[in-house]
Amino acid sequence: MRELDVAFLRRWLMWAAVRLAGVRKSGLSTLWRPGFGQLAALVAVTLPGFLFVLIPGCVVLTALLVFYLAESLAFLLLKIGGRRTSTGEPVKKINPPSFRWTPL
């Protein structure tokens, strides 16, 4: 990847992802076979990589939860104070909020 001009950090994150996939498939014992150097490199590369993904993920999840709460409040206000027909039915159908979370 160096010869293909892949940036340093991206190159090492890709190496760590492939290495972790190998560990996942072959078991944890494969971490100690190559020696302590590769284990230290793996930890040194994956921890910042996880933080790089985890921190924005938490920000997005928090924003989604705040938006869901705002939607829920609007739904309740519309449900309570919305216009109704003479039979007591709402004039328009009010869709309830939903928070769909589909983990990988």
PDB file of C-alpha atoms in Angstrom:
ATOM      1  CA  MET A   1       0.000   0.000   0.000  1.00  0.00           C
ATOM      2  CA  ARG A   2       2.946   2.294   0.538  1.00  0.00           C
ATOM      3  CA  GLU A   3       3.851   1.881  -3.129  1.00  0.00           C
ATOM      4  CA  LEU A   4       0.285   2.812  -4.072  1.00  0.00           C
ATOM      5  CA  ASP A   5       0.665   6.074  -2.094  1.00  0.00           C
ATOM      6  CA  VAL A   6      -1.897   5.140   0.558  1.00  0.00           C
ATOM      7  CA  ALA A   7      -1.594   7.553   3.484  1.00  0.00           C
ATOM      8  CA  PHE A   8       0.201   6.283   6.591  1.00  0.00           C
ATOM      9  CA  LEU A   9      -2.718   6.274   9.027  1.00  0.00           C
ATOM     10  CA  ARG A  10      -5.142   4.707   6.548  1.00  0.00           C
ATOM     11  CA  ARG A  11      -2.571   2.033   5.722  1.00  0.00           C
ATOM     12  CA  TRP A  12      -2.101   1.100   9.384  1.00  0.00           C
ATOM     13  CA  LEU A  13      -5.822   1.157  10.149  1.00  0.00           C
ATOM     14  CA  MET A  14      -6.377  -1.225   7.246  1.00  0.00           C
ATOM     15  CA  TRP A  15      -3.608  -3.480   8.553  1.00  0.00           C
ATOM     16  CA  ALA A  16      -5.189  -3.468  12.023  1.00  0.00           C
ATOM     17  CA  ALA A  17      -8.635  -4.288  10.599  1.00  0.00           C
ATOM     18  CA  VAL A  18      -7.255  -7.241   8.639  1.00  0.00           C
ATOM     19  CA  ARG A  19      -5.262  -8.385  11.672  1.00  0.00           C
ATOM     20  CA  LEU A  20      -8.319  -8.194  13.943  1.00  0.00           C
ATOM     21  CA  ALA A  21     -10.363 -10.149  11.395  1.00  0.00           C
ATOM     22  CA  GLY A  22      -7.667 -12.829  11.437  1.00  0.00           C
ATOM     23  CA  VAL A  23      -7.682 -12.907  15.232  1.00  0.00           C
ATOM     24  CA  ARG A  24     -11.470 -13.169  15.215  1.00  0.00           C
ATOM     25  CA  LYS A  25     -11.350 -16.107  12.828  1.00  0.00           C
ATOM     26  CA  SER A  26      -8.353 -17.933  14.278  1.00  0.00           C
ATOM     27  CA  GLY A  27      -8.700 -17.122  17.971  1.00  0.00           C
ATOM     28  CA  LEU A  28      -6.904 -14.921  20.469  1.00  0.00           C
ATOM     29  CA  SER A  29      -3.892 -17.208  20.642  1.00  0.00           C
ATOM     30  CA  THR A  30      -2.747 -15.874  17.248  1.00  0.00           C
ATOM     31  CA  LEU A  31      -2.034 -12.503  18.855  1.00  0.00           C
ATOM     32  CA  TRP A  32       0.933 -13.898  20.767  1.00  0.00           C
ATOM     33  CA  ARG A  33       2.505 -15.973  17.989  1.00  0.00           C
ATOM     34  CA  PRO A  34       4.169 -13.132  16.065  1.00  0.00           C
ATOM     35  CA  GLY A  35       5.619 -11.625  19.219  1.00  0.00           C
ATOM     36  CA  PHE A  36       4.948  -8.662  21.430  1.00  0.00           C
ATOM     37  CA  GLY A  37       5.850  -6.136  18.726  1.00  0.00           C
ATOM     38  CA  GLN A  38       2.822  -6.868  16.576  1.00  0.00           C
ATOM     39  CA  LEU A  39       0.508  -6.947  19.588  1.00  0.00           C
ATOM     40  CA  ALA A  40       1.775  -3.535  20.701  1.00  0.00           C
ATOM     41  CA  ALA A  41       1.405  -2.167  17.166  1.00  0.00           C
ATOM     42  CA  LEU A  42      -2.103  -3.571  16.929  1.00  0.00           C
ATOM     43  CA  VAL A  43      -3.134  -1.911  20.200  1.00  0.00           C
ATOM     44  CA  ALA A  44      -1.401   1.347  19.273  1.00  0.00           C
ATOM     45  CA  VAL A  45      -3.265   1.517  15.964  1.00  0.00           C
ATOM     46  CA  THR A  46      -6.708   0.188  16.919  1.00  0.00           C
ATOM     47  CA  LEU A  47      -7.313   2.291  20.044  1.00  0.00           C
ATOM     48  CA  PRO A  48      -7.113   5.635  18.198  1.00  0.00           C
ATOM     49  CA  GLY A  49      -9.089   4.070  15.350  1.00  0.00           C
ATOM     50  CA  PHE A  50     -11.885   3.026  17.713  1.00  0.00           C
ATOM     51  CA  LEU A  51     -11.934   6.490  19.293  1.00  0.00           C
ATOM     52  CA  PHE A  52     -12.049   8.058  15.838  1.00  0.00           C
ATOM     53  CA  VAL A  53     -15.261   6.124  15.146  1.00  0.00           C
ATOM     54  CA  LEU A  54     -16.713   5.978  18.660  1.00  0.00           C
ATOM     55  CA  ILE A  55     -16.720   9.705  19.452  1.00  0.00           C
ATOM     56  CA  PRO A  56     -18.615  10.831  16.309  1.00  0.00           C
ATOM     57  CA  GLY A  57     -20.920   7.827  16.734  1.00  0.00           C
ATOM     58  CA  CYS A  58     -21.839   8.971  20.240  1.00  0.00           C
ATOM     59  CA  VAL A  59     -22.475  12.507  18.980  1.00  0.00           C
ATOM     60  CA  VAL A  60     -24.772  11.229  16.217  1.00  0.00           C
ATOM     61  CA  LEU A  61     -26.604   8.873  18.591  1.00  0.00           C
ATOM     62  CA  THR A  62     -27.152  11.716  21.078  1.00  0.00           C
ATOM     63  CA  ALA A  63     -28.520  13.950  18.309  1.00  0.00           C
ATOM     64  CA  LEU A  64     -30.874  11.171  17.176  1.00  0.00           C
ATOM     65  CA  LEU A  65     -32.152  10.694  20.731  1.00  0.00           C
ATOM     66  CA  VAL A  66     -32.748  14.450  21.189  1.00  0.00           C
ATOM     67  CA  PHE A  67     -34.602  14.568  17.872  1.00  0.00           C
ATOM     68  CA  TYR A  68     -36.688  11.542  18.893  1.00  0.00           C
ATOM     69  CA  LEU A  69     -37.629  13.269  22.143  1.00  0.00           C
ATOM     70  CA  ALA A  70     -38.624  16.418  20.224  1.00  0.00           C
ATOM     71  CA  GLU A  71     -40.703  14.291  17.832  1.00  0.00           C
ATOM     72  CA  SER A  72     -42.357  12.544  20.780  1.00  0.00           C
ATOM     73  CA  LEU A  73     -43.253  15.866  22.374  1.00  0.00           C
ATOM     74  CA  ALA A  74     -44.723  17.151  19.106  1.00  0.00           C
ATOM     75  CA  PHE A  75     -46.675  13.896  18.722  1.00  0.00           C
ATOM     76  CA  LEU A  76     -48.132  14.213  22.213  1.00  0.00           C
ATOM     77  CA  LEU A  77     -49.107  17.844  21.668  1.00  0.00           C
ATOM     78  CA  LEU A  78     -50.774  17.016  18.362  1.00  0.00           C
ATOM     79  CA  LYS A  79     -52.509  13.993  19.847  1.00  0.00           C
ATOM     80  CA  ILE A  80     -53.888  16.002  22.776  1.00  0.00           C
ATOM     81  CA  GLY A  81     -54.718  19.296  21.085  1.00  0.00           C
ATOM     82  CA  GLY A  82     -55.195  18.355  17.449  1.00  0.00           C
ATOM     83  CA  ARG A  83     -58.381  19.141  15.535  1.00  0.00           C
ATOM     84  CA  ARG A  84     -61.109  16.524  15.733  1.00  0.00           C
ATOM     85  CA  THR A  85     -64.246  15.700  13.796  1.00  0.00           C
ATOM     86  CA  SER A  86     -67.696  15.801  15.359  1.00  0.00           C
ATOM     87  CA  THR A  87     -67.308  12.114  16.284  1.00  0.00           C
ATOM     88  CA  GLY A  88     -64.088  12.783  18.197  1.00  0.00           C
ATOM     89  CA  GLU A  89     -61.728  11.271  15.610  1.00  0.00           C
ATOM     90  CA  PRO A  90     -58.620  13.237  14.579  1.00  0.00           C
ATOM     91  CA  VAL A  91     -58.997  15.150  11.295  1.00  0.00           C
ATOM     92  CA  LYS A  92     -55.670  13.783  10.040  1.00  0.00           C
ATOM     93  CA  LYS A  93     -53.843  10.642  11.032  1.00  0.00           C
ATOM     94  CA  ILE A  94     -50.892  11.440  13.274  1.00  0.00           C
ATOM     95  CA  ASN A  95     -47.956   9.127  12.745  1.00  0.00           C
ATOM     96  CA  PRO A  96     -46.158   8.196  15.959  1.00  0.00           C
ATOM     97  CA  PRO A  97     -42.412   8.801  16.159  1.00  0.00           C
ATOM     98  CA  SER A  98     -40.112   5.856  15.764  1.00  0.00           C
ATOM     99  CA  PHE A  99     -36.517   5.268  16.699  1.00  0.00           C
ATOM    100  CA  ARG A 100     -35.219   2.511  14.497  1.00  0.00           C
ATOM    101  CA  TRP A 101     -31.882   1.103  15.498  1.00  0.00           C
ATOM    102  CA  THR A 102     -30.500  -1.630  13.314  1.00  0.00           C
ATOM    103  CA  PRO A 103     -27.129  -2.795  14.600  1.00  0.00           C
ATOM    104  CA  LEU A 104     -24.763  -4.449  12.166  1.00  0.00           C
TER     105      LEU A 104
END
